[in-house]
Short mmCIF file of C-alpha atoms in Angstrom, two decimals:
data_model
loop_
_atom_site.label_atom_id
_atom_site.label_comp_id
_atom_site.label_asym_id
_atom_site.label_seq_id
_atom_site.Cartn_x
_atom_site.Cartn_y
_atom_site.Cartn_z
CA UNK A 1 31.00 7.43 -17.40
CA UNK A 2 33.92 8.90 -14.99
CA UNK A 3 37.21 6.89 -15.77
CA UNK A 4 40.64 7.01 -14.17
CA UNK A 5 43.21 5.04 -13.75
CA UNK A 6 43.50 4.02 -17.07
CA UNK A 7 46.24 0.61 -18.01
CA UNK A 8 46.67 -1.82 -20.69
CA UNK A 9 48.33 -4.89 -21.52
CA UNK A 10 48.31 -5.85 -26.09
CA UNK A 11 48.37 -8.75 -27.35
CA UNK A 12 49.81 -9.72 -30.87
CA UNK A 13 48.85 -13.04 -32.53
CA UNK A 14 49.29 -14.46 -35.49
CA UNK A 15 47.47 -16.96 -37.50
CA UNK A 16 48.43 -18.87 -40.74
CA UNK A 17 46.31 -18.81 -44.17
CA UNK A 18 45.60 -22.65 -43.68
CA UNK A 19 44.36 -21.97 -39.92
CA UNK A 20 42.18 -19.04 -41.31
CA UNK A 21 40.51 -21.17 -43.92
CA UNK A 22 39.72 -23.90 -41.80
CA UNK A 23 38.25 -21.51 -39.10
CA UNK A 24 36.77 -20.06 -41.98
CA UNK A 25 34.92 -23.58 -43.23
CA UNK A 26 33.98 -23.73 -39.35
CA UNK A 27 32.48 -20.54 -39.56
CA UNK A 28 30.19 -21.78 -42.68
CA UNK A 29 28.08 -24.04 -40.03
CA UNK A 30 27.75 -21.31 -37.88
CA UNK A 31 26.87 -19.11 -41.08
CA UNK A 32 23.99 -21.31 -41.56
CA UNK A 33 22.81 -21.80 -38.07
CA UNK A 34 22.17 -18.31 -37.65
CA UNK A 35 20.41 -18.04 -41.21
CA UNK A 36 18.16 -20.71 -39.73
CA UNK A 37 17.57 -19.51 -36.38
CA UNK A 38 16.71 -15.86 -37.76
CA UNK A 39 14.04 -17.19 -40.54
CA UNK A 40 12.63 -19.18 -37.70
CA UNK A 41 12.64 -16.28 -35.32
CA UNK A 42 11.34 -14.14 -37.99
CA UNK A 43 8.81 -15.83 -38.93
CA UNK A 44 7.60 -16.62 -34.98
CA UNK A 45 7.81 -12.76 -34.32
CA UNK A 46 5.23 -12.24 -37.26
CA UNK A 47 2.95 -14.86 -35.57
CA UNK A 48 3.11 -13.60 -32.13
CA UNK A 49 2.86 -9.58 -33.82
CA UNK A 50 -0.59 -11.02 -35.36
CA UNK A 51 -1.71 -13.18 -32.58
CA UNK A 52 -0.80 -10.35 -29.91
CA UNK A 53 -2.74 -7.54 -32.38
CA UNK A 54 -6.04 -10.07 -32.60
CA UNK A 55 -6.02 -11.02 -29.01
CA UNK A 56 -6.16 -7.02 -28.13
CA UNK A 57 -8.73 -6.68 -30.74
CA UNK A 58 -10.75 -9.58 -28.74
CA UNK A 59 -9.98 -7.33 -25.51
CA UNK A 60 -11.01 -4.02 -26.87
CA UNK A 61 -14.16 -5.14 -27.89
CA UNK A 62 -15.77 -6.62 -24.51
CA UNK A 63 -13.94 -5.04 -22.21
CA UNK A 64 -16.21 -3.57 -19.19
CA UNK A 65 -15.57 -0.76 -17.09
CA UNK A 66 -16.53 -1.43 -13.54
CA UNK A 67 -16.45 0.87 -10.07
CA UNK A 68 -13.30 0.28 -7.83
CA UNK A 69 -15.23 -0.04 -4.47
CA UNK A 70 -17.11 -3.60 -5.14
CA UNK A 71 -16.37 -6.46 -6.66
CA UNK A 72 -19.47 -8.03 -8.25
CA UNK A 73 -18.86 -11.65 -8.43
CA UNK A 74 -20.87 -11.67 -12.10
CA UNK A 75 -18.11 -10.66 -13.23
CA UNK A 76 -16.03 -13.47 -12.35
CA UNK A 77 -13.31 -14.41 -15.43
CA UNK A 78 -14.69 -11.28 -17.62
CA UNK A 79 -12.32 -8.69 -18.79
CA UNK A 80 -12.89 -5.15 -16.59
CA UNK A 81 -11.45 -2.25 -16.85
CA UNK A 82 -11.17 -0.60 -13.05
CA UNK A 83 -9.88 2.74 -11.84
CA UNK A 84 -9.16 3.50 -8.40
CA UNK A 85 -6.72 4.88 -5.71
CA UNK A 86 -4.30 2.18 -4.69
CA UNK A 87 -3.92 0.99 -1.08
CA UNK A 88 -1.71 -1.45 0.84
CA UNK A 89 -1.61 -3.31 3.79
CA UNK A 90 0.87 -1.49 5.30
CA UNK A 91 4.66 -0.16 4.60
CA UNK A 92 6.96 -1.28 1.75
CA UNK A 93 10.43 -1.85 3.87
CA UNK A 94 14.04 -2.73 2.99
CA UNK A 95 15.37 -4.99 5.71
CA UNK A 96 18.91 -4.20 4.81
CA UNK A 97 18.65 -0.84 5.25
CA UNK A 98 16.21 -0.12 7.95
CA UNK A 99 14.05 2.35 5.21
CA UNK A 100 10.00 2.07 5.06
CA UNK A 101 8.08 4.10 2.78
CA UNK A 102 4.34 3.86 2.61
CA UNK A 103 4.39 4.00 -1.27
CA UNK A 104 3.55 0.57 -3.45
CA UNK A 105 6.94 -0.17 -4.77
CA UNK A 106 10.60 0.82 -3.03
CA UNK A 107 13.67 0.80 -4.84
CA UNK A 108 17.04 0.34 -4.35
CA UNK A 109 19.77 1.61 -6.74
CA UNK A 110 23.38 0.28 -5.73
CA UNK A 111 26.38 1.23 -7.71
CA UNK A 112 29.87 -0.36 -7.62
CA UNK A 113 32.97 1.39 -8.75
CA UNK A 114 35.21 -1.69 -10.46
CA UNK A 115 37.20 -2.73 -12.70
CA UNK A 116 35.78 -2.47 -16.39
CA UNK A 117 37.74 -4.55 -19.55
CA UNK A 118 37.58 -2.64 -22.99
CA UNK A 119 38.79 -4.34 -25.48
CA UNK A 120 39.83 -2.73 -29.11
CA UNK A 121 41.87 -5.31 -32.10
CA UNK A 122 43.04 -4.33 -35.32
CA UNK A 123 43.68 -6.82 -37.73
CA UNK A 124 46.27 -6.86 -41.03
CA UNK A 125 46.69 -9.03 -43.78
CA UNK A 126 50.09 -10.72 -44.82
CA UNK A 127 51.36 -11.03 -48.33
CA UNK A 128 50.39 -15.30 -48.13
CA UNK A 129 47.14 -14.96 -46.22
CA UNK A 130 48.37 -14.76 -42.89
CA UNK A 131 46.75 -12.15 -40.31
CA UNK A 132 48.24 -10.20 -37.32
CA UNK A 133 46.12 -9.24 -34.57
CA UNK A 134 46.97 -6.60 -32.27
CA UNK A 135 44.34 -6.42 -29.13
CA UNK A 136 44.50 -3.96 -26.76
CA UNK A 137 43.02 -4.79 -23.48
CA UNK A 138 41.94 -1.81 -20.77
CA UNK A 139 41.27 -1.54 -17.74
CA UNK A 140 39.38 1.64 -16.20
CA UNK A 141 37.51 2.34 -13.14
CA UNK A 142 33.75 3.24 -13.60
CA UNK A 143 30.77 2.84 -11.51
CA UNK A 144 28.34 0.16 -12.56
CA UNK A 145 25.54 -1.00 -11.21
CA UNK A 146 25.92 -4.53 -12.74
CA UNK A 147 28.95 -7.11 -11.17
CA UNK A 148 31.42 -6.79 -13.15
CA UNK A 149 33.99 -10.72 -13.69
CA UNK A 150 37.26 -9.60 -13.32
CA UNK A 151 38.26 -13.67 -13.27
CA UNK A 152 37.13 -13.53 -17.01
CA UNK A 153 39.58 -10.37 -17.98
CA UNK A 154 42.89 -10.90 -20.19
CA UNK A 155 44.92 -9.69 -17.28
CA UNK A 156 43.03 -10.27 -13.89
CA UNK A 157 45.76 -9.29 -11.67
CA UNK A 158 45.47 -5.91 -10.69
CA UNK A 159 42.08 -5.65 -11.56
CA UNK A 160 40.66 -8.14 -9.16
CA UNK A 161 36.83 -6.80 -8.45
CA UNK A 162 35.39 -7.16 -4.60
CA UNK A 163 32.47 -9.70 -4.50
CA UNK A 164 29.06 -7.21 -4.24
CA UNK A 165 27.37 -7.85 -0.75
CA UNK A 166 24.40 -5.29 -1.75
CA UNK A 167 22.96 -5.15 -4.94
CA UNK A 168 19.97 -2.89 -6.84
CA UNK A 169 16.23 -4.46 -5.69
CA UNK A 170 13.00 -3.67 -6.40
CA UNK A 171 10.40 -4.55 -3.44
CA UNK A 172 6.38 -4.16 -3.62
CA UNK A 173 4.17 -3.45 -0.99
CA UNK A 174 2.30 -6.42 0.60
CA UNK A 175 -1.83 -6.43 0.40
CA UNK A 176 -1.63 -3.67 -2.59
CA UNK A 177 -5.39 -3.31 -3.80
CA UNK A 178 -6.85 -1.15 -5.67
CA UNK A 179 -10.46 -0.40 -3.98
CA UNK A 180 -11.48 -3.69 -3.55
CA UNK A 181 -9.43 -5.62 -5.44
CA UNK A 182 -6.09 -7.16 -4.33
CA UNK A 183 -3.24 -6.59 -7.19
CA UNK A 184 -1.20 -8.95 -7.90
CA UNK A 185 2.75 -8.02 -7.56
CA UNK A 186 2.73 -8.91 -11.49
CA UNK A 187 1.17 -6.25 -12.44
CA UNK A 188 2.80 -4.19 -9.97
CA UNK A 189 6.36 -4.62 -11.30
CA UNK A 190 7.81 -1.58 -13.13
CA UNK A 191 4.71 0.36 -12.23
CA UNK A 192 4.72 3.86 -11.70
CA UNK A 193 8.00 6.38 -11.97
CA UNK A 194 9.64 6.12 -8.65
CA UNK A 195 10.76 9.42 -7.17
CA UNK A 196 13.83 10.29 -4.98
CA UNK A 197 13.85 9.11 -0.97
CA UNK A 198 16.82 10.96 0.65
CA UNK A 199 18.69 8.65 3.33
CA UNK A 200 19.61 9.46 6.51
CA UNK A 201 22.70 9.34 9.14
CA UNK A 202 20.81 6.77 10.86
CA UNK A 203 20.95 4.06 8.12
CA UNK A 204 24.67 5.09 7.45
CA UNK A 205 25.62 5.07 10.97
CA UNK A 206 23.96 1.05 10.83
CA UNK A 207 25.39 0.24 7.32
CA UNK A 208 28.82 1.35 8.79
CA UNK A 209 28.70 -1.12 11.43
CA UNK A 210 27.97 -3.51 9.11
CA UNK A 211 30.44 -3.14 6.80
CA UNK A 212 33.21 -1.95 8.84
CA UNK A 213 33.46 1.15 5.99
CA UNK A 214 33.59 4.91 6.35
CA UNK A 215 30.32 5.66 5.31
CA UNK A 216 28.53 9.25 4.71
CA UNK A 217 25.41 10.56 3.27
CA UNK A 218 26.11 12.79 -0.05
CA UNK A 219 23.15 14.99 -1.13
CA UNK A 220 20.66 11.77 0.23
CA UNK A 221 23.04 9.30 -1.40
CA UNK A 222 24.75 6.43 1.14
CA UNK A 223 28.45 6.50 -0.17
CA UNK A 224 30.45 3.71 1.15
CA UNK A 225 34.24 4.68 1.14
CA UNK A 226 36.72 7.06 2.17
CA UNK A 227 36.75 10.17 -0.41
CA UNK A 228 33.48 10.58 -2.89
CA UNK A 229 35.81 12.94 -4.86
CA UNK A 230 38.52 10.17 -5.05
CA UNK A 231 36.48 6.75 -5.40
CA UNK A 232 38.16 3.20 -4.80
CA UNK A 233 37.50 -0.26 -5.88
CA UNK A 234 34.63 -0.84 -3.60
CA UNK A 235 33.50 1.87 -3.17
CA UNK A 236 29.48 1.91 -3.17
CA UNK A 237 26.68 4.63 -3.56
CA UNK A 238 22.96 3.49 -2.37
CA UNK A 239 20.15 5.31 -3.40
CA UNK A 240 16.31 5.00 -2.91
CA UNK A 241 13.34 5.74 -4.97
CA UNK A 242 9.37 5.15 -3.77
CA UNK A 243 6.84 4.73 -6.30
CA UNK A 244 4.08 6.65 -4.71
CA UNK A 245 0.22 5.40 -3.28
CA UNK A 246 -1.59 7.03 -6.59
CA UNK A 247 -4.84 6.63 -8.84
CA UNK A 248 -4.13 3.41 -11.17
CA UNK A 249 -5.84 1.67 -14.02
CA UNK A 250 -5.85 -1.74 -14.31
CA UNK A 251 -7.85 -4.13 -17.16
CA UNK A 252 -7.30 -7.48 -16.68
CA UNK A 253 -9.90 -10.71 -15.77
CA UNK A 254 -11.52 -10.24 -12.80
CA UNK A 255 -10.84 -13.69 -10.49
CA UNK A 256 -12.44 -13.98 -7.78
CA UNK A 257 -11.75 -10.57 -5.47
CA UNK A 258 -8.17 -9.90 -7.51
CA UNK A 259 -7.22 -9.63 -10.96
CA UNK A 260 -5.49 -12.18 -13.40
CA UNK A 261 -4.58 -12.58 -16.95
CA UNK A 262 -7.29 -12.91 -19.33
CA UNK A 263 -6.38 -15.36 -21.75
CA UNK A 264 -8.04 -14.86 -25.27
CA UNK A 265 -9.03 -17.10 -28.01
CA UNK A 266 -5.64 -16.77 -30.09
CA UNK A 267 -3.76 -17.90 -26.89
CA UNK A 268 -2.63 -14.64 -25.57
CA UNK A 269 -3.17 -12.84 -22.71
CA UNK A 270 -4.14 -9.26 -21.68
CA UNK A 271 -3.19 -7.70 -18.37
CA UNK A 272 -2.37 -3.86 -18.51
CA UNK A 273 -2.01 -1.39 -15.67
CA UNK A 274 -1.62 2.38 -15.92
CA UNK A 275 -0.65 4.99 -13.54
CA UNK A 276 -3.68 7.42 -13.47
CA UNK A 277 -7.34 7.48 -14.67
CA UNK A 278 -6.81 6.05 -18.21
CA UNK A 279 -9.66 5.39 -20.25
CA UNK A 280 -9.91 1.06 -21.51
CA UNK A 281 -9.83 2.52 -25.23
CA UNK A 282 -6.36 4.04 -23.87
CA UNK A 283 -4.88 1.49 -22.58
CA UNK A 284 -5.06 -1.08 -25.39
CA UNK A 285 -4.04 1.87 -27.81
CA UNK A 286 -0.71 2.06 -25.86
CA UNK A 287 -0.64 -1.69 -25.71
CA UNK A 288 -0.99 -1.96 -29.59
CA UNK A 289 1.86 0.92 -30.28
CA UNK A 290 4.16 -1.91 -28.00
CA UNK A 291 3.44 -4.56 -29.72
CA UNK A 292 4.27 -2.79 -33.45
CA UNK A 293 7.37 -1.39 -31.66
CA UNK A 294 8.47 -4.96 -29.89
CA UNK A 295 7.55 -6.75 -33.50
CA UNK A 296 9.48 -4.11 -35.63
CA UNK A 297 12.74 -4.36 -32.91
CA UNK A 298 12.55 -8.11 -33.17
CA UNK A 299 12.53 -7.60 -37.18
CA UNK A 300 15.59 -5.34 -37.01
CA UNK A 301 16.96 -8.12 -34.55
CA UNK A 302 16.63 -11.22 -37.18
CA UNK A 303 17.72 -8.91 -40.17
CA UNK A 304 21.28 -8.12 -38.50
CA UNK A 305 21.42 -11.97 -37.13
CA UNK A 306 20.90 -13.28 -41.21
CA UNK A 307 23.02 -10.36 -42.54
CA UNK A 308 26.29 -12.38 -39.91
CA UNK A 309 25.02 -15.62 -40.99
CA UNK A 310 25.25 -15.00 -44.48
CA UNK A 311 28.40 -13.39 -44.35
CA UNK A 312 29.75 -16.67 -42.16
CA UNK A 313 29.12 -18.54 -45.02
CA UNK A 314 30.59 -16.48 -47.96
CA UNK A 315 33.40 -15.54 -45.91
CA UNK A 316 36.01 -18.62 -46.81
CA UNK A 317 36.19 -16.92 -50.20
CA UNK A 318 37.15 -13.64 -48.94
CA UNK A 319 39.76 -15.87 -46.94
CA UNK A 320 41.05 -17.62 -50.02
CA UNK A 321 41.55 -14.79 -51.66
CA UNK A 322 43.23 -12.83 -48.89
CA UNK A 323 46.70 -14.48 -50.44
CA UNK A 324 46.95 -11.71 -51.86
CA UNK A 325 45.76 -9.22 -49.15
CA UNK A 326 44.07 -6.25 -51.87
CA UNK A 327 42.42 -9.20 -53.80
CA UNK A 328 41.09 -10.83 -50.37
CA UNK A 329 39.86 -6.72 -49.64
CA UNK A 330 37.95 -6.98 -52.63
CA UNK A 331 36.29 -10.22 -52.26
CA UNK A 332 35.33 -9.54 -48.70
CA UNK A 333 33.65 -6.16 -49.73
CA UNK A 334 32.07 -8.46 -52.70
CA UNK A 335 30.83 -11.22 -50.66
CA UNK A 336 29.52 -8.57 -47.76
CA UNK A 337 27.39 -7.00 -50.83
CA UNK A 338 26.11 -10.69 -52.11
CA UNK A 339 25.12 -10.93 -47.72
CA UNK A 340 23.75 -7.49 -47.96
CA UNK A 341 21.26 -8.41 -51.35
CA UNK A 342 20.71 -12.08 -50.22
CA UNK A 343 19.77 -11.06 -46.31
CA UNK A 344 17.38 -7.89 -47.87
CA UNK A 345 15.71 -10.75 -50.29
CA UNK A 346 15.16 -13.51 -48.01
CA UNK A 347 13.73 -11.21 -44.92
CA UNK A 348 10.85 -9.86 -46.47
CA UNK A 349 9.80 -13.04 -48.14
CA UNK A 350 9.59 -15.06 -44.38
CA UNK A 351 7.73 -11.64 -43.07
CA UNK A 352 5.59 -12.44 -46.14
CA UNK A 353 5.21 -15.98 -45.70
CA UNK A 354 4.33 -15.52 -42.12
CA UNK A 355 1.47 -12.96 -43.24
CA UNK A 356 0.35 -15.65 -45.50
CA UNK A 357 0.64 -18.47 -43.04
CA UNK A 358 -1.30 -16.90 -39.99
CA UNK A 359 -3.28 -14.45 -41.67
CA UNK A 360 -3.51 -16.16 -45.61
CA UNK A 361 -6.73 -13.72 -46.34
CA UNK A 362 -4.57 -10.89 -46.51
CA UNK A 363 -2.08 -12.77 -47.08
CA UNK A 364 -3.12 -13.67 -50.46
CA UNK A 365 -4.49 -10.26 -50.66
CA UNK A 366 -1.04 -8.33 -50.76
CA UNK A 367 0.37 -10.78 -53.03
CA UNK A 368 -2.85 -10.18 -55.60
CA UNK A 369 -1.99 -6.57 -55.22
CA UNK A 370 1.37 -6.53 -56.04
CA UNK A 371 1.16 -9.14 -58.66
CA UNK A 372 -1.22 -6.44 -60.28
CA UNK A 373 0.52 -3.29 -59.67
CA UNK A 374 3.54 -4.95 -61.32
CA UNK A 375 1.67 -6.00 -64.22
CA UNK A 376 0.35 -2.76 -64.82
CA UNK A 377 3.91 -1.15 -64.30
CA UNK A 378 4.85 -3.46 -66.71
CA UNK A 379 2.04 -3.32 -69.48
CA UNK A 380 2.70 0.59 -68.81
CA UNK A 381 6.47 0.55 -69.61
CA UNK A 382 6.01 -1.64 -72.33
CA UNK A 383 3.25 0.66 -74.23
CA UNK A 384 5.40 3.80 -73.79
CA UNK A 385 8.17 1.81 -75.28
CA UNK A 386 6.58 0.54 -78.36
CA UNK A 387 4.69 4.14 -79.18
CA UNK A 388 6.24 5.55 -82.18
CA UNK A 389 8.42 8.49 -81.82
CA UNK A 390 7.45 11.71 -83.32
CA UNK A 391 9.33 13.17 -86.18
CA UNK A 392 10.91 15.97 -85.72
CA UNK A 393 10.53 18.36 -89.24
CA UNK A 394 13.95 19.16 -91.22
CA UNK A 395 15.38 22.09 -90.45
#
């Protein structure tokens, strides 16, 4: 990220032992609202992981491939699997910017250079349990392509951010269809990889007008503002990307002459589309490999959110202790380890619960497993221990 014109304001505050503690007995009802939250979350995701994996299974196994170029109303609310070369009803446009592409999708990428808040705080402890805080608050420049609150900053004057008249869209093609069916712009969203569509002087010379800016086209690239080399606050680059017409794979319910989701009989729904000529067995592959990757990110997610919770609620020891500030060092490290072991006990136990809850068969399975392995670990530990040692002869 390009930065310059780099200022800061710091802050110092302090805050007494008593108001510590008390934020700290606050904290302990926060502690345990995240503990809940992530047990419940946990053991949803495991649900959903199982229910999404079963409803795929359903899909995999009466899935039909069907030609592109007729729709056969027998079909009407099965699952298909159809490959074809994608058509639309005319031009994908951007009004604002006078562009028309014949692609299916058109995108527009707008990036703002503004004001950007960084914050970094270092904390000590007192001899009594009091803390200072030292925050440092800057402010840089950088493009983003997100608007950026400077009302919400430590030190808004200064770095006062212009309200965004254009911003990033993503617009679809009316009357897409793929041989004879009509796509839906569901499925069409975040389709395809969109490739580069160079602007011209004409929709410069219109934005100009419009905006009353110097405005110039860099390397296909709009760039609102005086010097590229030399950005301001305001300043703007546009670019555009088209997702191309192309050969697409789509399995979904056929309804009527179009597509929809097919729902399945654990309450899910399947609707995939691929760029290219990609087989069914494909497809729900790639669909299966997301939902172990969304399940095991949602996992990771809970773990973290327990790991805070837990620590929320051990940490008015740590502050108790911190009267002494090495002693309140120690107990914090102690009660992070008691999170650490309490957080890597608790997770797998809802992640096994949920198993046993939506899927008790294996479930119960697992746990018969384990319970033997450990027995036999056991039994087998215990045998080598009571053998008798051999002699060794005198020398």
């Amino acid at each position: 990220m390009e930065e310059r014109g780099v200022d800061q304001v710091t802050e110092v505050t302090n805050t007494s032992w008593f108001t510590r503690l008390g934020q700290a007995v606050v904290g302990v009802l926060i502690g345990f609202v995240f503990v809940v939250v992530s047990i419940g979350v946990l053991f949803w995701n495991e649900g959903r992981a199982i229910h999404t994996a079963q409803g795929l299974a359903e899909g995999a196994g009466i899935v039909r491939s069907v030609p592109a170029d007729s729709v056969d109303r027998s079909n009407d609310g099965r699952l298909i699997h159809v490959t074809g070369m994608l058509s639309t009803a005319g031009p994908v446009t951007d009004p604002d910017f006078a562009i028309r592409v014949n692609g299916v999708r058109l995108v527009r990428h707008v990036e703002v250079y503004q004001w950007k808040e960084e914050t970094h705080s270092e904390t000590r402890t007192k001899f009594g349990g009091g803390e200072e805080r030292t925050t440092t608050y800057k402010y840089v420049r950088a493009w983003s392509d997100k608007p950026i609150d400077s009302d919400r900053f430590k030190e808004p004057r200064g770095h006062t951010n212009p309200v965004i008249v254009y911003q990033s869209r993503d617009m679809v093609a009316a009357g897409t269809r793929l041989g004879a069916f009509a796509v839906p712009d569901s499925l069409l969203r975040g389709f395809g990889e969109a490739r580069r569509v160079a602007a011209t002087e004409v929709q410069a010379n219109a934005l100009q007008i419009r905006v009353n800016k110097p405005v110039a086209v860099n390397d296909g690239v709009l760039y609102v503002g005086r010097d590229s080399s030399q950005p301001a606050i305001g300043d703007m680059r546009i670019s555009f990307g088209e997702v191309p017409l192309q050969t697409a794979s789509v399995v979904a319910a056929q309804s009527g002459s179009g597509f929809a989701p097919f729902p399945t009989h654990t309450g899910t729904t399947v609707e995939l589309i691929a760029a290219g000529a990609v087989p069914a067995k494909v497809m729900f592959q790639h669909a299966e490999e997301e939902n172990v990757t969304m399940t095991w990110v949602l996992r990771l997610i809970c773990v973290v959110f327990m790991l805070i919770g837990f620590n929320f609620v051990l940490r008015p020891l740590a502050v108790a202790g911190s009267v002494i500030p090495l002693l309140g060092d120690v107990i914090g490290a102690g009660t992070f380890l008691v999170a650490l072991v309490c957080t890597v006990a608790i997770a797998p136990i809802v992640i096994a619960f949920g198993w046993l809850w939506y899927r008790p068969l294996i479930g119960i399975a697992v746990l018969v497993v384990g319970a033997a392995a450990t027995w036999g670990l056991t039994r087998l530990l215990h045998a080598r221990a009571s053998a008798p040692k051999a002699v060794r002869p005198a020398a």
